[in-house]
Coordinates of C-alpha atoms and ligand atoms in Angstrom, one line a residue:
M11 CA 89.9 -215.0 -74.5
A12 CA 90.7 -211.9 -76.5
S13 CA 89.0 -213.2 -79.6
R14 CA 85.8 -213.8 -77.6
R15 CA 86.0 -210.3 -76.2
L16 CA 84.6 -208.5 -79.3
S17 CA 81.6 -210.7 -79.7
T18 CA 80.7 -210.6 -76.0
L19 CA 81.3 -206.9 -76.0
L20 CA 78.9 -206.2 -78.8
S21 CA 76.1 -207.8 -76.9
R22 CA 76.8 -206.2 -73.6
S23 CA 75.4 -202.9 -72.4
L24 CA 77.6 -200.5 -70.6
S25 CA 78.5 -201.9 -67.2
F26 CA 81.8 -200.6 -66.2
P27 CA 83.6 -203.4 -64.4
S28 CA 84.9 -202.9 -60.9
A29 CA 88.5 -202.1 -60.5
S30 CA 89.2 -205.5 -59.1
A31 CA 88.0 -207.1 -62.3
F32 CA 91.0 -205.9 -64.2
L33 CA 94.4 -207.2 -64.2
G34 CA 97.4 -205.1 -65.0
W35 CA 101.1 -205.0 -64.5
K36 CA 102.2 -203.6 -61.2
Y37 CA 105.7 -202.4 -61.1
G38 CA 107.6 -204.0 -58.1
V39 CA 110.9 -202.9 -56.9
E40 CA 113.2 -205.4 -55.2
R41 CA 116.8 -204.8 -54.6
G42 CA 116.8 -202.2 -57.4
I43 CA 115.5 -204.6 -60.0
Q44 CA 112.3 -203.9 -61.8
R45 CA 109.8 -206.7 -61.8
F46 CA 106.8 -206.9 -64.0
S47 CA 104.1 -209.4 -63.2
T48 CA 103.1 -209.6 -66.9
A49 CA 102.5 -213.4 -67.0
A50 CA 99.0 -214.0 -68.2
A51 CA 97.8 -210.4 -67.9
V52 CA 97.1 -209.8 -71.5
E53 CA 94.9 -213.0 -71.6
E54 CA 92.9 -211.6 -68.8
L55 CA 92.2 -208.1 -70.0
V56 CA 88.6 -207.4 -69.4
S57 CA 86.2 -206.1 -72.1
P58 CA 85.6 -202.4 -72.1
G59 CA 81.9 -203.3 -72.0
V60 CA 80.6 -200.8 -74.5
E61 CA 79.3 -201.2 -78.0
V62 CA 80.9 -199.3 -80.8
K63 CA 77.9 -197.6 -82.3
Y64 CA 79.3 -195.2 -84.9
T65 CA 81.8 -196.1 -87.6
Q66 CA 80.6 -194.2 -90.6
H67 CA 81.6 -190.6 -91.6
I68 CA 79.3 -187.8 -90.6
I69 CA 78.4 -185.8 -93.7
N70 CA 75.6 -183.3 -93.9
G71 CA 74.1 -184.5 -90.6
K72 CA 74.0 -188.1 -91.6
F73 CA 76.1 -191.2 -91.0
V74 CA 77.4 -192.4 -94.4
D75 CA 79.7 -195.0 -95.9
S76 CA 82.8 -194.1 -97.9
A77 CA 82.2 -193.4 -101.6
S78 CA 84.5 -196.3 -102.3
G79 CA 82.8 -198.6 -99.7
K80 CA 86.3 -199.1 -98.1
T81 CA 86.8 -199.5 -94.4
F82 CA 89.9 -199.8 -92.2
P83 CA 90.5 -201.4 -88.9
T84 CA 91.1 -199.5 -85.6
L85 CA 93.1 -201.5 -83.0
D86 CA 93.1 -201.9 -79.3
P87 CA 96.7 -201.0 -78.3
R88 CA 96.5 -203.3 -75.3
T89 CA 96.1 -206.4 -77.5
E90 CA 97.0 -205.3 -81.0
E91 CA 93.6 -206.7 -82.1
V92 CA 90.9 -205.1 -84.1
I93 CA 88.2 -203.2 -82.2
T94 CA 86.1 -202.6 -85.3
H95 CA 86.3 -201.4 -88.9
V96 CA 85.6 -197.8 -89.8
A97 CA 84.7 -196.1 -93.1
E98 CA 87.8 -195.1 -94.9
G99 CA 87.5 -191.6 -96.3
E100 CA 89.5 -190.5 -99.4
A101 CA 89.4 -187.5 -101.7
E102 CA 85.8 -188.1 -102.8
D103 CA 84.5 -188.3 -99.2
I104 CA 86.4 -185.1 -98.4
N105 CA 84.8 -183.5 -101.5
R106 CA 81.4 -184.5 -100.3
A107 CA 82.1 -183.2 -96.7
V108 CA 83.4 -179.9 -98.0
A109 CA 80.4 -179.5 -100.3
A110 CA 78.1 -180.0 -97.3
A111 CA 80.1 -177.6 -95.2
R112 CA 80.2 -175.0 -98.0
K113 CA 76.4 -175.2 -98.5
A114 CA 75.8 -175.0 -94.8
F115 CA 78.0 -171.9 -94.6
D116 CA 76.7 -170.2 -97.7
E117 CA 73.1 -171.0 -97.4
G118 CA 72.5 -172.6 -94.0
P119 CA 71.3 -171.0 -90.8
W120 CA 74.5 -171.4 -88.8
P121 CA 76.5 -168.3 -89.6
K122 CA 73.4 -166.1 -89.7
M123 CA 71.8 -167.5 -86.6
S124 CA 71.9 -165.3 -83.5
A125 CA 75.1 -165.8 -81.6
Y126 CA 73.0 -166.6 -78.5
E127 CA 71.2 -169.5 -80.4
R128 CA 74.6 -170.8 -81.5
S129 CA 75.9 -170.7 -77.9
R130 CA 72.8 -172.5 -76.6
I131 CA 73.4 -175.4 -79.0
M132 CA 77.1 -175.6 -77.9
L133 CA 76.0 -175.6 -74.2
K134 CA 73.5 -178.4 -74.9
F135 CA 76.3 -180.4 -76.6
A136 CA 78.5 -179.8 -73.5
D137 CA 75.7 -181.2 -71.3
L138 CA 75.4 -184.3 -73.5
V139 CA 79.2 -184.8 -73.3
E140 CA 79.0 -184.6 -69.6
K141 CA 76.1 -187.1 -69.5
H142 CA 77.9 -189.5 -71.8
T143 CA 81.3 -189.2 -70.0
D144 CA 81.5 -192.9 -69.3
E145 CA 80.9 -194.1 -72.9
L146 CA 83.2 -191.4 -74.3
A147 CA 86.0 -192.1 -71.8
T148 CA 85.7 -195.8 -72.3
L149 CA 85.9 -195.5 -76.1
E150 CA 88.8 -193.1 -75.8
T151 CA 90.7 -195.6 -73.6
W152 CA 89.9 -198.5 -75.8
D153 CA 91.0 -196.8 -79.0
N154 CA 94.0 -195.0 -77.6
G155 CA 95.2 -196.9 -74.5
K156 CA 95.2 -194.0 -72.1
P157 CA 94.2 -194.6 -68.5
Y158 CA 90.4 -194.6 -68.2
E159 CA 90.6 -192.5 -65.0
Q160 CA 92.6 -189.8 -66.9
A161 CA 90.1 -189.7 -69.7
A162 CA 87.0 -189.7 -67.5
K163 CA 88.2 -187.5 -64.6
S164 CA 90.5 -185.1 -66.3
E165 CA 90.1 -184.9 -70.1
L166 CA 86.3 -185.2 -70.4
P167 CA 85.6 -182.4 -67.8
M168 CA 88.1 -180.2 -69.6
I169 CA 86.3 -180.7 -72.8
V170 CA 83.0 -179.8 -71.2
R171 CA 84.6 -176.7 -69.8
L172 CA 86.1 -175.8 -73.2
F173 CA 82.7 -175.9 -74.9
H174 CA 81.2 -173.8 -72.0
Y175 CA 84.0 -171.3 -72.5
Y176 CA 83.6 -171.0 -76.3
A177 CA 79.8 -171.0 -76.1
G178 CA 80.3 -168.0 -73.8
W179 CA 82.3 -166.2 -76.4
A180 CA 79.8 -166.6 -79.2
D181 CA 77.8 -163.4 -78.4
K182 CA 80.8 -161.4 -77.3
I183 CA 82.6 -161.2 -80.6
H184 CA 82.2 -157.9 -82.3
G185 CA 84.0 -155.3 -84.3
L186 CA 85.0 -151.7 -83.6
T187 CA 84.0 -148.2 -84.6
V188 CA 87.1 -146.7 -86.0
P189 CA 88.0 -143.0 -85.8
A190 CA 89.2 -142.6 -89.4
D191 CA 90.7 -139.3 -90.5
G192 CA 88.0 -137.8 -92.8
P193 CA 84.3 -137.6 -93.2
H194 CA 83.6 -141.3 -93.0
H195 CA 81.9 -143.6 -90.7
V196 CA 84.1 -146.6 -90.4
Q197 CA 83.3 -149.9 -88.6
T198 CA 84.8 -153.3 -88.6
L199 CA 82.8 -156.5 -88.8
H200 CA 84.3 -159.7 -87.3
E201 CA 82.9 -162.4 -89.6
P202 CA 83.4 -166.1 -89.7
I203 CA 86.1 -167.2 -92.2
G204 CA 84.0 -169.9 -93.9
V205 CA 84.7 -173.6 -94.1
A206 CA 87.4 -174.7 -91.6
G207 CA 89.4 -177.9 -92.4
Q208 CA 90.8 -179.5 -89.3
I209 CA 93.2 -182.4 -89.0
I210 CA 93.8 -183.9 -85.5
P211 CA 96.2 -186.4 -84.0
W212 CA 95.6 -189.6 -81.9
N213 CA 97.2 -188.6 -78.6
F214 CA 94.2 -186.6 -77.3
P215 CA 91.5 -187.4 -79.8
L216 CA 88.6 -185.8 -78.0
A217 CA 90.5 -182.9 -76.5
M218 CA 91.9 -182.1 -80.0
F219 CA 88.4 -182.3 -81.3
A220 CA 87.3 -179.7 -78.7
W221 CA 90.3 -177.3 -79.2
K222 CA 89.5 -177.2 -82.9
V223 CA 85.7 -177.4 -83.1
G224 CA 84.9 -175.2 -80.1
P225 CA 86.3 -171.9 -81.4
A226 CA 85.4 -172.6 -85.1
L227 CA 81.7 -173.1 -84.3
A228 CA 81.5 -170.3 -81.7
T229 CA 82.6 -167.9 -84.4
G230 CA 80.0 -169.2 -86.9
N231 CA 82.1 -171.3 -89.2
T232 CA 81.3 -174.7 -90.6
V233 CA 83.8 -177.6 -90.2
V234 CA 85.3 -180.6 -91.9
L235 CA 87.3 -182.6 -89.3
K236 CA 89.6 -185.4 -90.2
T237 CA 90.4 -187.6 -87.3
A238 CA 93.6 -189.6 -86.8
E239 CA 93.5 -193.1 -88.4
Q240 CA 94.5 -194.6 -85.0
T241 CA 91.6 -193.1 -83.1
P242 CA 88.5 -192.4 -85.1
L243 CA 85.9 -193.6 -82.6
T244 CA 85.2 -190.8 -80.1
A245 CA 84.9 -187.9 -82.5
L246 CA 82.1 -189.8 -84.3
Y247 CA 80.3 -190.3 -81.0
A248 CA 80.8 -186.6 -80.2
G249 CA 79.6 -185.7 -83.6
K250 CA 76.4 -187.6 -83.0
L251 CA 75.8 -185.8 -79.7
F252 CA 76.3 -182.4 -81.4
H253 CA 73.5 -183.2 -83.9
E254 CA 71.4 -184.4 -81.0
A255 CA 72.0 -181.0 -79.4
G256 CA 70.4 -179.3 -82.5
L257 CA 73.4 -178.6 -84.7
P258 CA 72.1 -178.0 -88.3
P259 CA 73.2 -180.5 -91.0
G260 CA 76.5 -179.7 -92.7
V261 CA 77.9 -177.6 -89.9
L262 CA 80.2 -180.3 -88.5
N263 CA 81.3 -183.0 -90.9
I264 CA 83.7 -185.7 -89.7
V265 CA 85.7 -187.9 -92.0
S266 CA 87.8 -190.9 -90.9
G267 CA 90.8 -191.8 -92.9
Y268 CA 94.5 -191.7 -93.5
G269 CA 96.7 -188.6 -93.8
P270 CA 98.1 -188.8 -97.4
T271 CA 94.7 -189.5 -98.8
A272 CA 91.9 -187.9 -96.8
G273 CA 94.2 -185.4 -94.9
A274 CA 96.0 -184.2 -98.0
A275 CA 92.7 -183.8 -99.9
L276 CA 91.4 -181.6 -97.1
A277 CA 94.6 -179.5 -96.9
S278 CA 94.6 -178.8 -100.6
H279 CA 90.9 -178.3 -101.1
M280 CA 90.0 -175.1 -103.0
E281 CA 86.7 -174.6 -101.0
V282 CA 88.3 -174.9 -97.6
D283 CA 88.9 -171.4 -96.3
K284 CA 91.1 -172.2 -93.3
L285 CA 93.2 -175.1 -92.1
A286 CA 94.1 -176.1 -88.5
F287 CA 96.4 -179.0 -87.9
T288 CA 97.9 -180.8 -84.9
G289 CA 100.6 -183.4 -85.4
S290 CA 104.2 -183.9 -86.3
T291 CA 106.4 -181.1 -87.6
D292 CA 107.1 -183.1 -90.8
T293 CA 103.4 -183.4 -91.6
G294 CA 102.9 -179.8 -90.6
K295 CA 105.3 -178.7 -93.4
I296 CA 103.4 -180.9 -95.9
V297 CA 100.0 -179.5 -95.1
L298 CA 101.3 -175.9 -95.1
E299 CA 102.7 -176.5 -98.5
L300 CA 99.4 -178.1 -99.7
A301 CA 97.5 -175.1 -98.4
A302 CA 99.9 -172.7 -100.1
K303 CA 99.8 -174.5 -103.4
S304 CA 96.1 -174.7 -103.5
N305 CA 94.2 -171.5 -102.4
L306 CA 96.5 -169.9 -99.9
K307 CA 94.2 -170.7 -97.0
P308 CA 95.6 -169.5 -93.7
V309 CA 97.0 -172.3 -91.6
T310 CA 97.5 -172.8 -87.9
L311 CA 99.9 -175.5 -86.7
E312 CA 100.4 -177.2 -83.4
L313 CA 103.5 -179.4 -83.8
G314 CA 106.2 -181.2 -82.0
G315 CA 108.4 -180.3 -79.1
K316 CA 111.4 -181.1 -77.0
S317 CA 110.5 -179.1 -74.0
P318 CA 113.0 -178.4 -71.3
F319 CA 112.1 -178.9 -67.6
I320 CA 114.7 -176.9 -65.6
I321 CA 115.2 -177.7 -61.9
C322 CA 117.3 -175.2 -59.9
D323 CA 119.2 -176.1 -56.8
D324 CA 116.8 -174.1 -54.6
A325 CA 113.7 -176.1 -55.8
N326 CA 111.6 -178.2 -53.6
I327 CA 113.2 -181.4 -54.9
D328 CA 110.4 -183.8 -54.0
R329 CA 107.8 -181.7 -55.8
A330 CA 110.2 -181.2 -58.7
V331 CA 110.8 -185.0 -59.0
E332 CA 107.0 -185.6 -59.1
D333 CA 106.2 -182.9 -61.6
A334 CA 109.2 -183.7 -63.9
H335 CA 107.9 -187.3 -63.8
F336 CA 104.4 -186.3 -64.6
A337 CA 105.7 -183.8 -67.3
L338 CA 107.3 -186.6 -69.2
F339 CA 105.4 -189.8 -68.5
F340 CA 101.8 -188.4 -68.6
N341 CA 99.8 -190.0 -71.4
Q342 CA 102.5 -192.6 -72.0
G343 CA 104.9 -189.8 -72.9
Q344 CA 102.8 -189.0 -76.0
C345 CA 102.4 -185.3 -75.4
C346 CA 103.6 -182.6 -77.8
C347 CA 104.6 -180.6 -74.7
A348 CA 106.2 -183.4 -72.8
G349 CA 109.0 -182.2 -70.6
S350 CA 111.4 -184.3 -72.4
R351 CA 114.7 -182.7 -71.4
T352 CA 115.1 -182.7 -67.7
Y353 CA 117.8 -180.2 -66.8
V354 CA 119.0 -180.6 -63.2
H355 CA 121.4 -178.3 -61.3
E356 CA 124.6 -180.1 -60.6
R357 CA 124.3 -179.6 -56.8
I358 CA 121.1 -181.6 -56.6
Y359 CA 121.7 -183.9 -59.6
D360 CA 122.5 -187.1 -57.9
E361 CA 119.7 -186.8 -55.4
F362 CA 117.3 -186.0 -58.2
V363 CA 118.3 -188.9 -60.3
E364 CA 117.9 -191.3 -57.4
K365 CA 114.5 -190.0 -56.5
A366 CA 113.3 -189.8 -60.2
K367 CA 114.4 -193.4 -60.7
A368 CA 112.5 -194.6 -57.6
R369 CA 109.4 -192.7 -58.8
A370 CA 109.6 -194.2 -62.3
M371 CA 110.0 -197.7 -60.8
R372 CA 106.9 -197.2 -58.8
R373 CA 104.9 -196.2 -61.9
V374 CA 102.0 -198.5 -62.3
V375 CA 101.8 -199.8 -65.9
G376 CA 99.0 -202.0 -67.1
D377 CA 95.5 -202.3 -68.4
P378 CA 94.4 -198.7 -68.7
F379 CA 90.9 -199.7 -67.6
K380 CA 92.2 -200.8 -64.2
K381 CA 91.9 -198.3 -61.4
G382 CA 95.2 -196.9 -60.2
V383 CA 97.0 -197.7 -63.5
E384 CA 99.1 -194.7 -64.5
Q385 CA 100.4 -195.9 -67.8
G386 CA 98.8 -197.9 -70.6
P387 CA 100.3 -199.0 -73.9
Q388 CA 101.7 -196.8 -76.7
I389 CA 99.3 -196.1 -79.5
D390 CA 100.5 -198.4 -82.2
S391 CA 103.3 -200.5 -83.5
E392 CA 104.9 -197.6 -85.4
Q393 CA 105.2 -195.5 -82.2
F394 CA 106.1 -198.5 -80.1
E395 CA 109.0 -199.4 -82.5
K396 CA 110.1 -195.8 -82.7
V397 CA 110.3 -195.4 -78.9
L398 CA 112.3 -198.7 -78.6
R399 CA 114.7 -197.5 -81.3
Y400 CA 115.3 -194.3 -79.3
I401 CA 116.0 -196.4 -76.2
R402 CA 118.5 -198.5 -78.2
S403 CA 120.1 -195.2 -79.4
G404 CA 120.3 -193.9 -75.9
K405 CA 122.1 -197.1 -74.7
E406 CA 124.5 -197.0 -77.7
S407 CA 125.3 -193.3 -77.3
G408 CA 126.7 -193.8 -73.8
A409 CA 123.8 -192.4 -71.7
T410 CA 123.3 -194.2 -68.4
L411 CA 120.2 -196.4 -68.3
E412 CA 118.8 -195.9 -64.8
C413 CA 115.7 -198.0 -65.2
G414 CA 113.4 -199.5 -67.8
G415 CA 114.7 -199.8 -71.3
D416 CA 112.5 -202.6 -72.7
R417 CA 109.0 -203.6 -73.6
I418 CA 106.6 -205.2 -71.2
G419 CA 105.2 -208.6 -72.1
S420 CA 105.0 -209.9 -75.6
K421 CA 101.6 -208.5 -76.7
G422 CA 100.3 -205.0 -76.7
Y423 CA 102.4 -201.8 -77.0
F424 CA 103.6 -201.6 -73.3
I425 CA 107.0 -200.0 -72.6
Q426 CA 108.8 -199.8 -69.2
P427 CA 109.1 -196.3 -67.8
T428 CA 112.7 -195.6 -68.8
I429 CA 115.2 -193.0 -67.5
F430 CA 118.5 -192.1 -69.0
S431 CA 120.9 -189.9 -67.0
D432 CA 124.2 -188.4 -68.1
V433 CA 122.5 -187.3 -71.3
K434 CA 124.4 -184.9 -73.5
E435 CA 122.9 -182.5 -76.0
D436 CA 124.5 -184.1 -79.0
M437 CA 122.8 -187.4 -78.4
L438 CA 119.8 -188.2 -80.5
I439 CA 117.6 -188.8 -77.4
A440 CA 118.3 -185.2 -76.4
Q441 CA 117.4 -183.8 -79.7
D442 CA 114.4 -185.7 -81.2
E443 CA 110.9 -186.0 -80.1
I444 CA 110.7 -189.5 -78.7
F445 CA 107.0 -189.4 -77.8
G446 CA 107.2 -192.2 -75.3
P447 CA 108.0 -193.0 -71.6
V448 CA 111.7 -192.1 -71.8
Q449 CA 113.0 -189.4 -69.4
C450 CA 116.4 -187.8 -70.3
V451 CA 118.2 -186.1 -67.5
L452 CA 120.9 -183.5 -68.2
K453 CA 123.2 -181.6 -65.7
F454 CA 123.6 -177.8 -65.7
K455 CA 125.7 -175.3 -63.7
D456 CA 124.1 -171.8 -64.0
I457 CA 121.0 -170.0 -65.3
D458 CA 122.5 -168.3 -68.4
E459 CA 124.1 -171.6 -69.5
V460 CA 120.9 -173.5 -69.1
I461 CA 118.8 -170.9 -71.0
K462 CA 121.1 -171.2 -73.9
R463 CA 121.1 -174.9 -73.9
A464 CA 117.4 -175.2 -73.4
N465 CA 116.8 -172.8 -76.4
N466 CA 119.3 -174.7 -78.6
T467 CA 116.6 -176.6 -80.4
H468 CA 114.3 -176.1 -83.4
Y469 CA 111.3 -176.6 -81.2
G470 CA 109.7 -174.1 -78.8
L471 CA 106.5 -175.5 -77.5
A472 CA 106.7 -175.4 -73.7
A473 CA 109.1 -175.3 -70.7
G474 CA 109.0 -176.1 -67.0
V475 CA 110.9 -174.2 -64.3
Y476 CA 111.4 -175.3 -60.7
T477 CA 112.8 -172.8 -58.3
S478 CA 111.9 -171.0 -55.1
D479 CA 113.6 -167.8 -56.2
I480 CA 111.3 -165.3 -58.0
D481 CA 114.2 -163.6 -59.8
K482 CA 115.4 -166.9 -61.3
A483 CA 111.8 -167.7 -62.2
N484 CA 111.4 -164.4 -64.0
T485 CA 114.7 -164.7 -65.8
L486 CA 113.9 -168.1 -67.0
A487 CA 110.3 -167.3 -68.0
R488 CA 111.5 -164.5 -70.2
G489 CA 114.6 -166.1 -71.5
L490 CA 113.0 -169.4 -72.6
R491 CA 111.7 -169.3 -76.2
A492 CA 108.6 -171.3 -75.7
G493 CA 104.8 -170.8 -76.1
T494 CA 104.1 -171.8 -72.5
V495 CA 106.3 -171.6 -69.4
W496 CA 105.0 -173.5 -66.4
I497 CA 106.7 -172.4 -63.1
N498 CA 106.6 -174.8 -60.2
C499 CA 103.9 -176.8 -62.1
Y500 CA 103.5 -178.5 -65.4
D501 CA 100.8 -179.4 -67.9
V502 CA 98.3 -177.0 -66.3
F503 CA 95.6 -176.6 -69.0
D504 CA 92.5 -174.6 -69.1
A505 CA 90.2 -173.4 -71.9
T506 CA 91.3 -169.8 -71.2
I507 CA 95.1 -170.4 -71.5
P508 CA 96.5 -170.0 -75.0
F509 CA 98.7 -172.8 -76.3
G510 CA 101.1 -173.0 -79.2
G511 CA 104.7 -173.0 -80.3
Y512 CA 107.6 -170.8 -81.1
K513 CA 109.9 -171.9 -83.9
M514 CA 109.2 -175.3 -85.5
S515 CA 106.6 -176.1 -82.8
G516 CA 104.0 -174.3 -84.7
I517 CA 102.2 -171.3 -86.0
G518 CA 99.5 -169.5 -84.0
R519 CA 97.7 -170.2 -80.7
E520 CA 94.8 -172.3 -79.8
K521 CA 92.5 -172.0 -76.8
G522 CA 91.6 -168.8 -74.9
V523 CA 90.6 -165.6 -76.7
Y524 CA 93.5 -166.1 -79.1
S525 CA 91.9 -169.0 -80.9
L526 CA 88.9 -166.9 -82.0
N527 CA 91.0 -164.8 -84.4
N528 CA 92.0 -168.0 -86.2
Y529 CA 88.4 -168.4 -87.4
L530 CA 87.5 -164.7 -88.1
Q531 CA 87.9 -162.3 -90.9
V532 CA 87.9 -158.6 -90.3
K533 CA 85.9 -156.5 -92.7
A534 CA 86.2 -152.7 -92.8
V535 CA 82.9 -151.0 -93.7
V536 CA 83.2 -147.4 -94.8
T537 CA 80.3 -145.0 -95.2
P538 CA 80.5 -141.3 -96.1
L539 CA 79.2 -138.8 -93.6
K540 CA 77.0 -136.1 -95.1
N541 CA 77.8 -133.6 -92.5
P542 CA 81.6 -133.4 -91.8
A543 CA 80.8 -131.6 -88.5
W544 CA 79.7 -135.0 -87.1
I545 CA 83.1 -136.5 -87.4
Ligands
LIG16 P1 101.2 -187.2 -88.2 O1 101.6 -185.7 -88.0 O2 101.6 -187.8 -89.4 O3 99.6 -187.3 -88.0 C1 98.8 -186.3 -87.5 C2 97.6 -186.2 -88.3 O4 98.0 -185.8 -89.6 C3 96.7 -187.4 -88.5 O5 95.4 -187.1 -88.6 C4 97.2 -187.9 -89.9 O6 96.3 -188.7 -90.6 C5 97.4 -186.6 -90.6 N1 98.4 -186.7 -91.8 C6 99.4 -187.5 -91.9 N2 100.0 -187.3 -93.1 C7 99.3 -186.3 -93.7 C8 99.4 -185.7 -95.0 N3 100.3 -186.0 -95.9 N4 98.5 -184.7 -95.3 C9 97.5 -184.4 -94.4 N5 97.4 -185.0 -93.2 C10 98.2 -185.9 -92.9 O7 101.8 -187.9 -86.9 P2 102.0 -189.5 -86.7 O8 102.5 -190.1 -87.9 O9 100.7 -190.0 -86.1 O10 103.1 -189.5 -85.6 C11 104.5 -189.2 -85.9 C12 105.1 -188.4 -84.8 O11 104.5 -187.1 -84.8 C13 105.0 -188.9 -83.4 O12 106.0 -189.8 -83.1 C14 105.2 -187.6 -82.6 O13 106.6 -187.4 -82.5 C15 104.5 -186.6 -83.5 N6 103.2 -186.2 -83.1 C16 102.9 -185.1 -82.4 C17 101.7 -184.7 -82.0 C18 101.4 -183.5 -81.3 O14 100.6 -183.4 -80.4 N7 102.0 -182.4 -81.7 C19 100.6 -185.7 -82.1 C20 100.9 -186.9 -82.9 C21 102.2 -187.1 -83.3
LIG17 MG1 102.4 -189.9 -90.0

């Protein structure tokens, strides 16, 4: 069945199947035992029903093969089978893309075009993304495994919104007139920095495309984007739409390929003026070093996390259970800001664990194309094995396994929603970024203690706080060393809200007004004033 899927799919036009056409795994709870009706489900997965149209790099406004002619496969994480083969970029392809971006910046119309014109192209692109939501969301689900409903109803609209937001900024970026001491007229010009190199991960392929490309283009830069090797498809589609919207050639170049080859070539390129990276802390260190050793290009980094989610004894417990569940399990647990240390006050701890367990056991895991499915497969075998290793480590270290703890089925990267209680800080599962559907519950007594424990990590990306006491909320919000603190909510994202990490979770902020500065140079222009009386 699965092998027939690819050929039928290539000849089918987009006809999104009805929800009932999909089979998935529904979590059943009987006498406290999890039951997964996995049986023949993998055999009966339904084709996504779209054609993969774009598999080559986009360089200088054209789809091109790799210099080497090489390709690599991208897989469907539901089946572990090949969706299609994609051009595999290496150093020479990065050289070509950077040369195109350099020429487009130095000689092309984009940086010199009126900001209003630039914003109109970005708005047109946003309209096209909206129009093609189904295809983009379908490709995203197919390549990544995330629920289609999440991609189509939440992520795609946010991407459209983000391009509207940054298109709106294009003609509102300007310098200052500076009151210098002396007979000089002094002004600052806010200029684009040049060629931006951008390396993105696989967990939110299109959203990361948007966070990176939106502010870079609004400020008049040109871009070379390297997608993650696991999820190359949607950025190529979006790149095609951007050119349809009127983007001049060379402004947005997209190269597919692996990190140590294509990614490293981009990070170390002498003609790249700025680097933006999202991914693991380890790789963040590598690209920072490559940037420093080449041309000292400034680098912004969005890295890993081990974010605390703190639930006080005065919290609305049912809402806290639901949001803590969402904070961890959203996107198969593959979020840099996942609320992956759930701290619960001792007075409500037992009740919380019971309710969190019941919620996790109700989580619907299955074919991400099926309506109502909350959790699809992990991205690839590497991540799948990594998560299972952490689950084994949790079991061995003496944490209590409340539910889950195993894979689902024998094909595809599906993992049971898993909860460990009685987790202690010195356990590996409380320290490392697991990046999977594994919730770790810890107990605390008072606010000062939990602030110290929550901050006792090299990470500092985000935090959640649940309380009905405004003073506790304020104390926690100020005491927690994290780039975002969500109070009585979690994972609330908007184009306007800056995002980024303290400590080893990153350098700099993306989104909102803050991201613009990542892509701007400030030039001071000084002119003598003939008549000092005019000062
Ligand atoms: P990674 O950090 O290695 O990959 C992210 C991006 O960096 C990809 O485009 C990759 O091709 C590129 N890359 C890898 N090595 C590179 C190099 N030497 N030079 C330049 N670019 C390079 O992350 P990976 O291996 O996919 O996942 C490992 C772990 O990282 C995950 O288990 C998770 O803990 C974390 N992670 C965090 C993300 C976040 O949103 N902050 C996203 C993805 C992964
Ligand atoms: Mg890696």
